[in-house]
Short mmCIF file of C-alpha atoms in Angstrom, two decimals:
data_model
loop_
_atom_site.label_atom_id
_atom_site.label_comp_id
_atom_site.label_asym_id
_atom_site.label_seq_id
_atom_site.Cartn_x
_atom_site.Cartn_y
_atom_site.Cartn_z
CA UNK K 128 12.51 -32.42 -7.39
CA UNK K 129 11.32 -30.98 -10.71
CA UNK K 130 8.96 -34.07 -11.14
CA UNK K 131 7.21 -33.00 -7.49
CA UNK K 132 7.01 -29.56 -8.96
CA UNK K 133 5.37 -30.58 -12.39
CA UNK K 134 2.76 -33.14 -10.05
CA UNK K 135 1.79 -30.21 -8.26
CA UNK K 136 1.08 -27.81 -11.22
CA UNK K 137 -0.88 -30.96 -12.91
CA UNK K 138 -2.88 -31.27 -9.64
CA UNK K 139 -3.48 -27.04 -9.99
CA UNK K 140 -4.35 -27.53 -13.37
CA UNK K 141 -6.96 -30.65 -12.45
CA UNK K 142 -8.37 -28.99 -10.02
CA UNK K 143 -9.73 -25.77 -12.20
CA UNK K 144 -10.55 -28.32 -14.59
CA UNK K 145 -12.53 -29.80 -12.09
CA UNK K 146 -14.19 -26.32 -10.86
CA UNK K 147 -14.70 -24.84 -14.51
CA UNK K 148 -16.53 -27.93 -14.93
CA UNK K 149 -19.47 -28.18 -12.35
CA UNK K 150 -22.17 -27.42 -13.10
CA UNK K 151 -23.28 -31.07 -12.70
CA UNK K 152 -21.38 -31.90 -9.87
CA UNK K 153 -20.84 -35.59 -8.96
CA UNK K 154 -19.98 -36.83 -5.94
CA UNK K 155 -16.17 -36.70 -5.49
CA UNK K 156 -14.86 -32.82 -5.17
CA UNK K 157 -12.06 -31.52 -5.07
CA UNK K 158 -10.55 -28.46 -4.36
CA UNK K 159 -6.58 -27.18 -4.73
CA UNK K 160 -6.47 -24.43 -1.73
CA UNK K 161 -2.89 -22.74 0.43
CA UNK K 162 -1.25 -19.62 0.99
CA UNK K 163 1.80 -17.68 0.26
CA UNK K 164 3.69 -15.29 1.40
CA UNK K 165 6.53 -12.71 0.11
CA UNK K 166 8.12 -9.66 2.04
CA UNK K 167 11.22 -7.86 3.14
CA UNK K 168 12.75 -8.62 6.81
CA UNK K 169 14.92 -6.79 8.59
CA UNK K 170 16.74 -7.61 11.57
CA UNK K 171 19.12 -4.87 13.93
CA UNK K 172 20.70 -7.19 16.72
CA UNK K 173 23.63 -6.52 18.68
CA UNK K 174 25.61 -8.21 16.05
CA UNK K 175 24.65 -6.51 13.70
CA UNK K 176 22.63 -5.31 10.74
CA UNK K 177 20.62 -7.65 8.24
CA UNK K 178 18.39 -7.11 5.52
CA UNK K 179 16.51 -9.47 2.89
CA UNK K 180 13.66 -10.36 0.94
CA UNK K 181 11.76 -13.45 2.27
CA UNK K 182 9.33 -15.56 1.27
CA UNK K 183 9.92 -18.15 -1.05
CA UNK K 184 7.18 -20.60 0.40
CA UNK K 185 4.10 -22.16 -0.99
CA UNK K 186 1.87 -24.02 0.95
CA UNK K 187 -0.66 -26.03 -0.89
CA UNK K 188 -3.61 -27.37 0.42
CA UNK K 189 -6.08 -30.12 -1.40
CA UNK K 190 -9.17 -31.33 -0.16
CA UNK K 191 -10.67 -34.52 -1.45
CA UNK K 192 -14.33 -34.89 -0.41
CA UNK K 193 -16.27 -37.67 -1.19
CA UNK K 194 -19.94 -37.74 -0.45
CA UNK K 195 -21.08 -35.78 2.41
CA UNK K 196 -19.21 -37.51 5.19
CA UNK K 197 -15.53 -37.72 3.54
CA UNK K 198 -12.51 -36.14 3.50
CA UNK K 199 -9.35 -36.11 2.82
CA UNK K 200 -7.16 -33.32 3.58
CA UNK K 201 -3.43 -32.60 3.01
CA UNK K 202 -0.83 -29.43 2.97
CA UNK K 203 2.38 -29.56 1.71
CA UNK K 204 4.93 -26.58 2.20
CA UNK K 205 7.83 -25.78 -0.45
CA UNK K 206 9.99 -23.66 0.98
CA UNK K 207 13.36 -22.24 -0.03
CA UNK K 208 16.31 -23.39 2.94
CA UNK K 209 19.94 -21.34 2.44
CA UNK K 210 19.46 -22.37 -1.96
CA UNK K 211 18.09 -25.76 -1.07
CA UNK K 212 14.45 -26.56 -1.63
CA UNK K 213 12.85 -28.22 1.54
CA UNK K 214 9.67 -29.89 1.37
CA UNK K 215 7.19 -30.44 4.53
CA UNK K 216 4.45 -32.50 4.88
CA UNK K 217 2.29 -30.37 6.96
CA UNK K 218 -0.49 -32.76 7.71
CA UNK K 219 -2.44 -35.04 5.64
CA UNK K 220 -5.08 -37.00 7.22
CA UNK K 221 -8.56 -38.70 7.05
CA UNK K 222 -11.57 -37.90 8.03
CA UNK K 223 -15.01 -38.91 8.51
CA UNK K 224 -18.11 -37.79 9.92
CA UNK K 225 -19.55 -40.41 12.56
CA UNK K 226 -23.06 -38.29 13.62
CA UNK K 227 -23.95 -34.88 14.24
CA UNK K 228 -21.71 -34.49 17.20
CA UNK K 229 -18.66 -36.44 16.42
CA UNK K 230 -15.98 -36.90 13.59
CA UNK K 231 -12.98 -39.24 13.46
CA UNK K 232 -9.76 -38.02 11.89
CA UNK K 233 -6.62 -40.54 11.44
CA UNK K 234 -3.08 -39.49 9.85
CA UNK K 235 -0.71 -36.82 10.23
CA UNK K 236 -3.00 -33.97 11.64
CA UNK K 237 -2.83 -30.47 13.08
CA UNK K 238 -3.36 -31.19 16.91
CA UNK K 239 -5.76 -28.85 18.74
CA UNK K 240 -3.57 -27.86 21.97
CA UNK K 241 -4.48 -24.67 22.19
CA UNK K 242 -5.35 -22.61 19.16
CA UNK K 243 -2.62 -21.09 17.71
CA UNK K 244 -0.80 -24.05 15.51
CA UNK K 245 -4.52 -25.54 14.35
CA UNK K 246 -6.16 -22.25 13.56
CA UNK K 247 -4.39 -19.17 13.56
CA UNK K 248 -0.78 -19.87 11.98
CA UNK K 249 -1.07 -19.41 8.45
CA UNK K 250 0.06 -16.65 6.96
CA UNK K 251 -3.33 -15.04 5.58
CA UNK K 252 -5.05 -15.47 9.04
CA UNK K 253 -1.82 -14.46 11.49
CA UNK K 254 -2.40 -10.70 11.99
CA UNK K 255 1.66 -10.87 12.55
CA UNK K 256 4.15 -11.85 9.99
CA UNK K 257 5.79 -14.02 13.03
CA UNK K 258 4.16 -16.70 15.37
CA UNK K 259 4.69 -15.94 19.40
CA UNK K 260 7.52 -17.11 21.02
CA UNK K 261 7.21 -20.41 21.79
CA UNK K 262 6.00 -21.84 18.85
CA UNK K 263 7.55 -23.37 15.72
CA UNK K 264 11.22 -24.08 15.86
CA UNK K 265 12.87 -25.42 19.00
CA UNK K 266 9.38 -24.27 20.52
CA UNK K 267 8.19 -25.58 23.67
CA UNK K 268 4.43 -26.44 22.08
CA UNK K 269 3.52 -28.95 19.41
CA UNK K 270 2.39 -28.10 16.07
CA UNK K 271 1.16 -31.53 14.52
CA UNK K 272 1.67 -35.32 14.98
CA UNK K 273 0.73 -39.04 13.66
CA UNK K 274 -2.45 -40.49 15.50
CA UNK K 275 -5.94 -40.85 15.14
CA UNK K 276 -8.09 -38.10 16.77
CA UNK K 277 -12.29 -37.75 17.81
CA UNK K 278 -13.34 -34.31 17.52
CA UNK K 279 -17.03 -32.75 17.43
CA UNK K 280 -18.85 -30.27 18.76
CA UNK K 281 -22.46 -29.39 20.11
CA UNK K 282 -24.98 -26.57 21.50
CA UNK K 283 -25.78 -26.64 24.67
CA UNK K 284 -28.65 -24.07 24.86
CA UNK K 285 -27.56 -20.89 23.65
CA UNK K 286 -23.70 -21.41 23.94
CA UNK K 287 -21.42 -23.73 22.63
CA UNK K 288 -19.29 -26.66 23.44
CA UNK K 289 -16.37 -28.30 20.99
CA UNK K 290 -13.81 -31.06 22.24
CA UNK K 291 -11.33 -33.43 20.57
CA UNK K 292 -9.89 -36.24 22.10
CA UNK K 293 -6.59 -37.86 20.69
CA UNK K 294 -3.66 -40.25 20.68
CA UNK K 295 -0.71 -39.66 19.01
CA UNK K 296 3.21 -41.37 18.56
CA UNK K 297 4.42 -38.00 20.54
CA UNK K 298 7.73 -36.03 21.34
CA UNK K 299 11.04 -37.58 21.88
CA UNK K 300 13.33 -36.83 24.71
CA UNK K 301 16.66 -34.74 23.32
CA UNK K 302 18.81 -36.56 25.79
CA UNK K 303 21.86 -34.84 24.76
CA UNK K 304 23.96 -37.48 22.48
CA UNK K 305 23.22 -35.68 19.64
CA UNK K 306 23.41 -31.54 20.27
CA UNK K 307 24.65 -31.46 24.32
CA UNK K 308 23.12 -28.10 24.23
CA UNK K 309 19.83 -29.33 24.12
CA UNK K 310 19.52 -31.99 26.39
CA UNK K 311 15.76 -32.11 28.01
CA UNK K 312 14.07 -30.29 25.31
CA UNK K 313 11.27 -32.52 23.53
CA UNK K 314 11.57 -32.82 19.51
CA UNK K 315 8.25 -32.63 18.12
CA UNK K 316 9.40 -33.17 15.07
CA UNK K 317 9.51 -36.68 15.62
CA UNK K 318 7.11 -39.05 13.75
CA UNK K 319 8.83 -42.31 14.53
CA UNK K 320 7.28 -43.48 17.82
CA UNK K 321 10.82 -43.80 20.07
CA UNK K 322 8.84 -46.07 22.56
CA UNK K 323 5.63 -47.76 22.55
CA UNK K 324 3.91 -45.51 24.76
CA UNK K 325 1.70 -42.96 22.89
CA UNK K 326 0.62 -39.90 23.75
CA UNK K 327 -2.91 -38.79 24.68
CA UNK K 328 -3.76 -35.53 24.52
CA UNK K 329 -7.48 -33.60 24.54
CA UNK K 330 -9.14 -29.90 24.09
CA UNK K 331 -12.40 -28.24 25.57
CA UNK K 332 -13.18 -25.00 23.98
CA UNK K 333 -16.40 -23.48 25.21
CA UNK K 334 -18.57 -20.25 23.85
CA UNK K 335 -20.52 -19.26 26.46
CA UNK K 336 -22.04 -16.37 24.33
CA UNK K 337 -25.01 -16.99 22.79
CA UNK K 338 -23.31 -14.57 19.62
CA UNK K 339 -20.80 -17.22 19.68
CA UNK K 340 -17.93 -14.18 19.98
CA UNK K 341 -16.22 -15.60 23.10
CA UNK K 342 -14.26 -18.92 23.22
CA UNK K 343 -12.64 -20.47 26.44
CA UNK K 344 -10.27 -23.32 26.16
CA UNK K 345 -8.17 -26.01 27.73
CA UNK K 346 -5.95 -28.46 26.48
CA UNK K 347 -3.36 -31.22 28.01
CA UNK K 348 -0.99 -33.31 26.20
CA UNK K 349 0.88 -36.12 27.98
CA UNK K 350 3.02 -39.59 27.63
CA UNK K 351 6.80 -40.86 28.03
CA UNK K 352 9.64 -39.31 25.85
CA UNK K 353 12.51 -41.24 26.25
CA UNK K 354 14.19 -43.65 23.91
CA UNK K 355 12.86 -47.36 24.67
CA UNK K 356 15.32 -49.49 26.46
CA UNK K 357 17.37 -45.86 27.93
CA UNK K 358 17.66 -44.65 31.13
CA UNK K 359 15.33 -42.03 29.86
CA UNK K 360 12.49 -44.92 29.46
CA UNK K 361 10.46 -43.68 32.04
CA UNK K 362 10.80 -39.73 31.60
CA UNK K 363 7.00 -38.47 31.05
CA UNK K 364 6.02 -35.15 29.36
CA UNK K 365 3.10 -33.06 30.93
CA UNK K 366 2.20 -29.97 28.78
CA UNK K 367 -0.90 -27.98 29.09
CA UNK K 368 -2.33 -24.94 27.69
CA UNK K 369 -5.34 -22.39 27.79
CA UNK K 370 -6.81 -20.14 25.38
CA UNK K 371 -9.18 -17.07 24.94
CA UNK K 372 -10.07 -15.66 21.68
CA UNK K 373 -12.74 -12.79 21.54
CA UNK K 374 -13.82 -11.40 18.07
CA UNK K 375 -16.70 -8.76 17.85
CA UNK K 376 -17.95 -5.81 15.65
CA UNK K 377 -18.65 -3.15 18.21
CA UNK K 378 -20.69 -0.12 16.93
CA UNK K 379 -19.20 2.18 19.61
CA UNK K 380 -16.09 1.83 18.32
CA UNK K 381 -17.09 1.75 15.03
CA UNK K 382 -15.17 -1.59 13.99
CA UNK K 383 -13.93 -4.66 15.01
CA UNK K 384 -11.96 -6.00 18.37
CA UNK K 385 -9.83 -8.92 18.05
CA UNK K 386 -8.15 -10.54 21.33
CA UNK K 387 -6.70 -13.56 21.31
CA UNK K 388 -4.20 -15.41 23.64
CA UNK K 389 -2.73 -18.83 24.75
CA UNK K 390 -0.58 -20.29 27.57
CA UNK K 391 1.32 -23.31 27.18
CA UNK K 392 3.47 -25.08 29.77
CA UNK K 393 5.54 -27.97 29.36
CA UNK K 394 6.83 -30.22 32.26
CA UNK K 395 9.51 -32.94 31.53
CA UNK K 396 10.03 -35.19 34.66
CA UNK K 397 13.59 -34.89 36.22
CA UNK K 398 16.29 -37.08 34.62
CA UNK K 399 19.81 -36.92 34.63
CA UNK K 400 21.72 -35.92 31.17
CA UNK K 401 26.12 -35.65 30.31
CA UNK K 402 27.48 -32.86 31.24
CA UNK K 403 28.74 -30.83 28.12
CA UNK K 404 32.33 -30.84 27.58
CA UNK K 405 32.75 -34.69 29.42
CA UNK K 406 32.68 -37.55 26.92
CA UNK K 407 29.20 -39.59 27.25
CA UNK K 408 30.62 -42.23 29.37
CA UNK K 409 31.61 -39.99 32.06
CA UNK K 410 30.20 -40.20 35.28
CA UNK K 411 29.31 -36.16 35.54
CA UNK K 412 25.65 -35.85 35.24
CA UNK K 413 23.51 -32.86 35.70
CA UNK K 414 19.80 -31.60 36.12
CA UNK K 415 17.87 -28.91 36.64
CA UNK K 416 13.86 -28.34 36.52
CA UNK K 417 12.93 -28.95 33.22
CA UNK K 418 9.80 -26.40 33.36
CA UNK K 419 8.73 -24.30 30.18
CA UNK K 420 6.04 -21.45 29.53
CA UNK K 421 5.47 -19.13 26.77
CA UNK K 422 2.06 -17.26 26.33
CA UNK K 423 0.99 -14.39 23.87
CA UNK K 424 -1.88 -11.82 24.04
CA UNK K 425 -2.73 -9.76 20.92
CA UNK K 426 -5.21 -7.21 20.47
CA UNK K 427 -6.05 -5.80 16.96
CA UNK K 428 -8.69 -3.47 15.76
CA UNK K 429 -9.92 -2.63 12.48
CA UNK K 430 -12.19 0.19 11.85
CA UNK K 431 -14.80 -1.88 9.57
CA UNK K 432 -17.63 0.58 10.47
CA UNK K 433 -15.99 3.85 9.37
CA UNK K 434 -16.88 5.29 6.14
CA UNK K 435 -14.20 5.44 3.85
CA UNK K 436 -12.90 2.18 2.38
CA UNK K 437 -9.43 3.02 2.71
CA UNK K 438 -9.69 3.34 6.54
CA UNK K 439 -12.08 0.13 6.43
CA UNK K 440 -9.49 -1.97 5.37
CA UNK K 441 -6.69 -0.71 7.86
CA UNK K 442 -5.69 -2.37 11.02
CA UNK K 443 -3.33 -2.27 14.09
CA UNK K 444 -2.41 -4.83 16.26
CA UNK K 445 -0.53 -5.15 19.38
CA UNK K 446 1.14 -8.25 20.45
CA UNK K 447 3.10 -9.35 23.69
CA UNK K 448 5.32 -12.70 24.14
CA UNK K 449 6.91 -14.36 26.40
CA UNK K 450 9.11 -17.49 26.97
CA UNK K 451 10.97 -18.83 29.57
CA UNK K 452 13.12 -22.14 29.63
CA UNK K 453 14.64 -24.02 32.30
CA UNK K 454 17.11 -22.59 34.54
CA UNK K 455 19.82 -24.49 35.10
CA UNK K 456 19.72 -26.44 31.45
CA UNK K 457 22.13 -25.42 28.68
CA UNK K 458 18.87 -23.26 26.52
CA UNK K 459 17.38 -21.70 30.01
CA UNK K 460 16.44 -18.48 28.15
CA UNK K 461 14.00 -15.79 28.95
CA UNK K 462 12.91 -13.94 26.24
CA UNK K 463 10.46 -11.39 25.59
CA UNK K 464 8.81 -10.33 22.55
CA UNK K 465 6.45 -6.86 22.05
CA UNK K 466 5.14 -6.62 18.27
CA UNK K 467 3.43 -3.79 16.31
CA UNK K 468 1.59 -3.85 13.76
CA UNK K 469 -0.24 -2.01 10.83
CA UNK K 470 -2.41 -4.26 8.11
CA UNK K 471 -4.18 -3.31 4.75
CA UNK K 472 -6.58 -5.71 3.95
CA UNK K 473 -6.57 -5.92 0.24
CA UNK K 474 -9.71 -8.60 -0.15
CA UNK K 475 -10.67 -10.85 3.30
CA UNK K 476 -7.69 -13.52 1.91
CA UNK K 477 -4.94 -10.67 1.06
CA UNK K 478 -3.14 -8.16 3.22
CA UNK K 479 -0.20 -6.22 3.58
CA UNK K 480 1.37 -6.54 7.00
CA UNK K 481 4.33 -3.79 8.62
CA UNK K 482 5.38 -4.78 11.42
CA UNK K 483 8.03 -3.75 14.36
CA UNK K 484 8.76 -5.93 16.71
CA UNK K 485 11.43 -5.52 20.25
CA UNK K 486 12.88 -8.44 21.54
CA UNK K 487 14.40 -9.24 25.04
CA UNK K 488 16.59 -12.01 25.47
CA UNK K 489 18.53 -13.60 27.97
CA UNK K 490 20.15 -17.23 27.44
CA UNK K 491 19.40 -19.94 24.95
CA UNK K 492 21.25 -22.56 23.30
CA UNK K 493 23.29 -20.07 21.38
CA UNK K 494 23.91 -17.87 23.66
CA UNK K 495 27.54 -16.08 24.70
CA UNK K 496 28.39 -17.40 28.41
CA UNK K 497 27.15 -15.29 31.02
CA UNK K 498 23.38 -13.71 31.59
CA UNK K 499 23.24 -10.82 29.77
CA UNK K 500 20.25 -9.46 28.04
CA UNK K 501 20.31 -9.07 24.19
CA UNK K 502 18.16 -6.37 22.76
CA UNK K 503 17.29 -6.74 19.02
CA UNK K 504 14.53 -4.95 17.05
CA UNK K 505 13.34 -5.97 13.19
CA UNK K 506 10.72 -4.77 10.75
CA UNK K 507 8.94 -6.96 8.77
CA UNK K 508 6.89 -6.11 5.48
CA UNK K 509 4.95 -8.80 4.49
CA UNK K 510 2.18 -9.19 1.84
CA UNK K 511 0.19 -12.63 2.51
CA UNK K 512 -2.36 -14.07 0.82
CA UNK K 513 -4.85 -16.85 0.74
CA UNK K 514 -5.54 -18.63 -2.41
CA UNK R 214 -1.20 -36.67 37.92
CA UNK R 215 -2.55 -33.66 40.50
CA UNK R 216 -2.54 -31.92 37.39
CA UNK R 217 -4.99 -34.11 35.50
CA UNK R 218 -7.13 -33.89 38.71
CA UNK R 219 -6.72 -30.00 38.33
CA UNK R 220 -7.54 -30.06 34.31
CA UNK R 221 -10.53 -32.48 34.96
CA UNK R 222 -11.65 -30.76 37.67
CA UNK R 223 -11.66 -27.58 35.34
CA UNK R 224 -13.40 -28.92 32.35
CA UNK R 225 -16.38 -29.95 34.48
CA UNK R 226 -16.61 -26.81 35.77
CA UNK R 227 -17.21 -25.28 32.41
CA UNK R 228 -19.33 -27.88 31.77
CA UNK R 229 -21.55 -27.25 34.99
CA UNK R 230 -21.48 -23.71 33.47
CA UNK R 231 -22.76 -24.72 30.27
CA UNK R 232 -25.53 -26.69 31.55
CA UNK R 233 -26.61 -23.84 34.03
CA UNK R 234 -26.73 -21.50 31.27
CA UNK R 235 -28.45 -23.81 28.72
CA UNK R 236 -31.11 -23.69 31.46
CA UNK R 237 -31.86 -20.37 29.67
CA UNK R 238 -34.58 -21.01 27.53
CA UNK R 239 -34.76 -17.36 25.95
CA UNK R 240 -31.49 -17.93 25.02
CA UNK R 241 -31.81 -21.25 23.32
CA UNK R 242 -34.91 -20.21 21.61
CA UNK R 243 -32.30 -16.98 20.24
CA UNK R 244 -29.80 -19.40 18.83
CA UNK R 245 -32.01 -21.61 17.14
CA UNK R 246 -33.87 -19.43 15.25
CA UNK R 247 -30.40 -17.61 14.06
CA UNK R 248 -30.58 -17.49 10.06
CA UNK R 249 -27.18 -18.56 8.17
CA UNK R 250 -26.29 -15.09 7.29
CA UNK R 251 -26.45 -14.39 11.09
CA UNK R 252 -23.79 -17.28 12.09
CA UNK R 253 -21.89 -16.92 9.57
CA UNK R 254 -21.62 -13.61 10.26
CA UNK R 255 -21.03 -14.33 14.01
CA UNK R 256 -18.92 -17.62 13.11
CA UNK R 257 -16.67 -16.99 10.01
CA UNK R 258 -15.11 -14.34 11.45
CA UNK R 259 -13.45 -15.65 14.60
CA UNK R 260 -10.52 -16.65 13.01
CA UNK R 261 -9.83 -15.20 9.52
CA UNK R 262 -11.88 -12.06 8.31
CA UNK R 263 -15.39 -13.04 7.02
CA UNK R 264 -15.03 -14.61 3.92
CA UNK R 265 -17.52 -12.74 1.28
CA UNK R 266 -19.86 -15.22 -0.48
CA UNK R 267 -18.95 -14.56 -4.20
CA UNK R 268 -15.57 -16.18 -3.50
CA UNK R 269 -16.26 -19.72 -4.22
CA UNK R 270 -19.07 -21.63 -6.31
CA UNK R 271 -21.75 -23.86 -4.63
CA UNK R 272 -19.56 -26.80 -4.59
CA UNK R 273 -16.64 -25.40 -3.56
CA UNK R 274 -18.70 -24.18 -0.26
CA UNK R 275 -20.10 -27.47 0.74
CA UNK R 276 -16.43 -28.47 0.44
CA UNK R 277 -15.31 -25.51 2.27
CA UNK R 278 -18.36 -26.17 4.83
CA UNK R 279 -16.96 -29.64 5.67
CA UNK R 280 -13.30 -28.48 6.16
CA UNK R 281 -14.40 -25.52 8.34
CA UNK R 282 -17.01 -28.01 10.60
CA UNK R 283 -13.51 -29.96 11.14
CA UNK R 284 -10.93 -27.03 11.39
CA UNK R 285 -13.52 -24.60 13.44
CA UNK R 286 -15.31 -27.67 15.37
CA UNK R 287 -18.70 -25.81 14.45
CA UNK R 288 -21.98 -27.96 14.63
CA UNK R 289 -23.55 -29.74 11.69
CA UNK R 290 -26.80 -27.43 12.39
CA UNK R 291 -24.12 -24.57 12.13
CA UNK R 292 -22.52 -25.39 8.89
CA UNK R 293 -25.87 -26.60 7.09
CA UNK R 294 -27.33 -23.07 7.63
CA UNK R 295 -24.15 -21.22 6.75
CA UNK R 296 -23.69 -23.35 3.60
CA UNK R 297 -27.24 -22.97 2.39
CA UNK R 298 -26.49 -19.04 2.88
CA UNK R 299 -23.27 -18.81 1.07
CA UNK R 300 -24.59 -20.56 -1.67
CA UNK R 301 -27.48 -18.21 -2.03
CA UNK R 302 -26.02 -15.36 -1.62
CA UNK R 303 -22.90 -15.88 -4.23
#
């Protein structure tokens, strides 16, 4: 562990070397980039109270460029676990530069279904200290994967068009052996391919405004998800999402409007899994429609027009979530999520987040039996930056 | 597979929108004579908050400039213009 630690500080330390020294430069660059994060969270549920300081995460980033049409790209993400270290590869992939409209990228990459997980997640650029619901763990949406992807974009007049094409190894099937609870959700966490059928999954994003401030996009991500050789062989995923980001200075309003928002839906096809308490061999089998959607829609403002720089740097932001899973499956839950929030922007890469967020819940895998909605509320007070 | 169809069917419809308003030539003419500080302006902030100039040295931009053209899928003509700012005005 500590030798990881001191390979990362050498890598800091060789890339300022690097920068201090270019005033030649050749052409191999390189750059040390991330984000971290430190804050105080506190949760009021109806178990209970809970208070603590967060944050003990680093997420480097390095970028390895080499010529004009190169690059290499990787983040890593140290983050404390209950006293253990954890370490995540968050992607680390290839890429290359084909012509003026397309580039290849191969690896472990951030997948482009929908916009959230590719470019709104980390900490610096999330207005929120939290992602929507749906995302991240046990979330219905994936966040990254193994595959090779083609992604460009081009003008088309005044507006814009961007697309990415990809294949990837793709979810696995939770068929219930391991945690009954979970049986039909998809793992995405899962970088061993579990059956030789990949994945294929694509994204059209489209600014039809010549000031580039609108974007419209679509996304689908399909294959199998069962274990090769199971009775789940032939289960298929279908997930698709659309998004809608809108970012302008307004001079009415004397500052900037923010709205941003994503759907996802996932659709596993109907298969039969164990029915909890019976052993596996038992003939009890159940199943339900295993249909998932989550969206978010968050509107900030900042006042980047108004005169004093205190007020400049403030902004609020307003966010509503949703997810519902499968009725009928042992984590049907339908939770709801609305968030406030109040920034200070200390520099464009450093802010100070408070938010308040009230949560709605009914179900999920660790649910008490019986519908019954759980309200829980928690502030968060986060300071983020960019490095 | 109706919902492929459905998605398909979609994405050609905002393509048949593109095309019918890239039949704009005002418009085109508009967005090709837009200066770097303009995009970037326009561009760098749709995501994160517009990051200022002086933040990084020349290099470190046309590094930045390829990793943005990837993460943001913005056009080469884009990023070229936007780079060539940045580096002028750190």
């Amino acid at each position: 562990m500590r030798r990881i630690f001191i390979t990362v500080i050498g890598l800091f330390l060789l890339g300022n070397s690097i920068v201090a020294q270019d005033s030649k430069p050749g052409k191999t660059q390189f750059m040390v980039r991330g984000y971290g994060h430190a804050g105080l969270d506190y949760y009021k549920t109806p178990d209970g109270k809970d208070i603590s300081f967060v944050g003990a995460a680093f997420s480097p980033i390095f970028l390895f460029k080499q010529g004009n049409r190169f690059m290499f790209e990787t983040e890593l993400e140290f983050e404390l676990q209950k006293n253990e270290l954890e370490i995540g590869l968050e992607y680390a992939n290839l890429m290359y530069v084909i012509n003026k409209y397309l580039m290849v990228r191969a690896g472990k990459f951030l997948l482009p279904f929908g916009t959230f997980m590719e470019r709104l997640h980390p900490a610096w650029i999330n207005r929120l200290s939290t992602k929507p619901l749906g995302f991240g763990h046990d979330g219905i949406s994936p966040a990254s994967d193994i595959g090779i992807e083609f992604r460009g974009a081009a003008p088309i007049g005044g507006t814009h068009i961007n697309y990415s094409v990809y294949v990837t190894n793709g979810p696995r099937l939770k068929d219930g052996s391991e945690e009954p609870d979970e049986a039909g959700m998809l793992n995405f966490q899962n970088y061993i391919d579990n059956n030789n059928n990949k994945f294929v999954g694509a994204r059209i994003g489209y600014l039809p405004l010549y000031n580039s401030s609108l974007e419209l996009g679509l996304s689908f991500y399909t294959g199998k998800v069962g274990d090769q050789g199971s009775v789940y062989e032939d289960v298929r995923a279908f997930l698709w999402a659309a998004d809608f980001s809108f970012v302008k200075q307004i001079s009415p309003i004397k500052g900037i409007l923010d709205i941003k928002a994503q759907y996802n839906q996932t659709n596993v096809s109907d298969a039969y899994y164990p029915v909890v308490e019976e052993a596996r061999d038992s003939a009890n089998l159940f199943t339900f429609n295993n249909l998932s959607r989550a969206y978010y829609a968050q509107l900030s403002y900042r006042p980047s027009m108004a005169g004093k720089t205190f007020l400049k740097n403030l902004e609020i932001i307003g966010r509503y979530s949703k997810l519902k899973t499968p009725e009928g499956s042992n984590w049907g839950s339908d939770v709801s999520e609305l968030t406030f929030g109040l920034n200070y922007w200390i520099s464009w890469r450093q802010v100070i987040k408070i938010n308040y967020a009230f949560i709605n819940s009914e179900g999920g895998p660790d649910a008490e039996e019986g519908p019954q909605t759980q309200k829980s509320n928690s502030l968060f007070v986060h300071w983020a930056i960019g490095l | 597979m109706k919902k492929i169809i459905l998605i398909f069917t979609l994405s050609l419809a905002v393509a048949a929108i593109a095309i019918i308003s890239s039949s704009c030539t005002a418009q085109r003419e508009i967005a090709a004579q837009k200066s770097g500080a303009e995009l970037w302006a326009q561009n760098c902030i749709r995501c994160h908050n517009i990051p200022s100039p002086p933040s990084y040295t020349d290099v470190q931009w046309e590094t930045i400039g390829l990793h943005m053209r990837e993460r943001a899928n913005m056009t080469s003509g884009q990023i070229k213009k936007i780079v060539a700012f940045l580096q002028t005005a750190n």
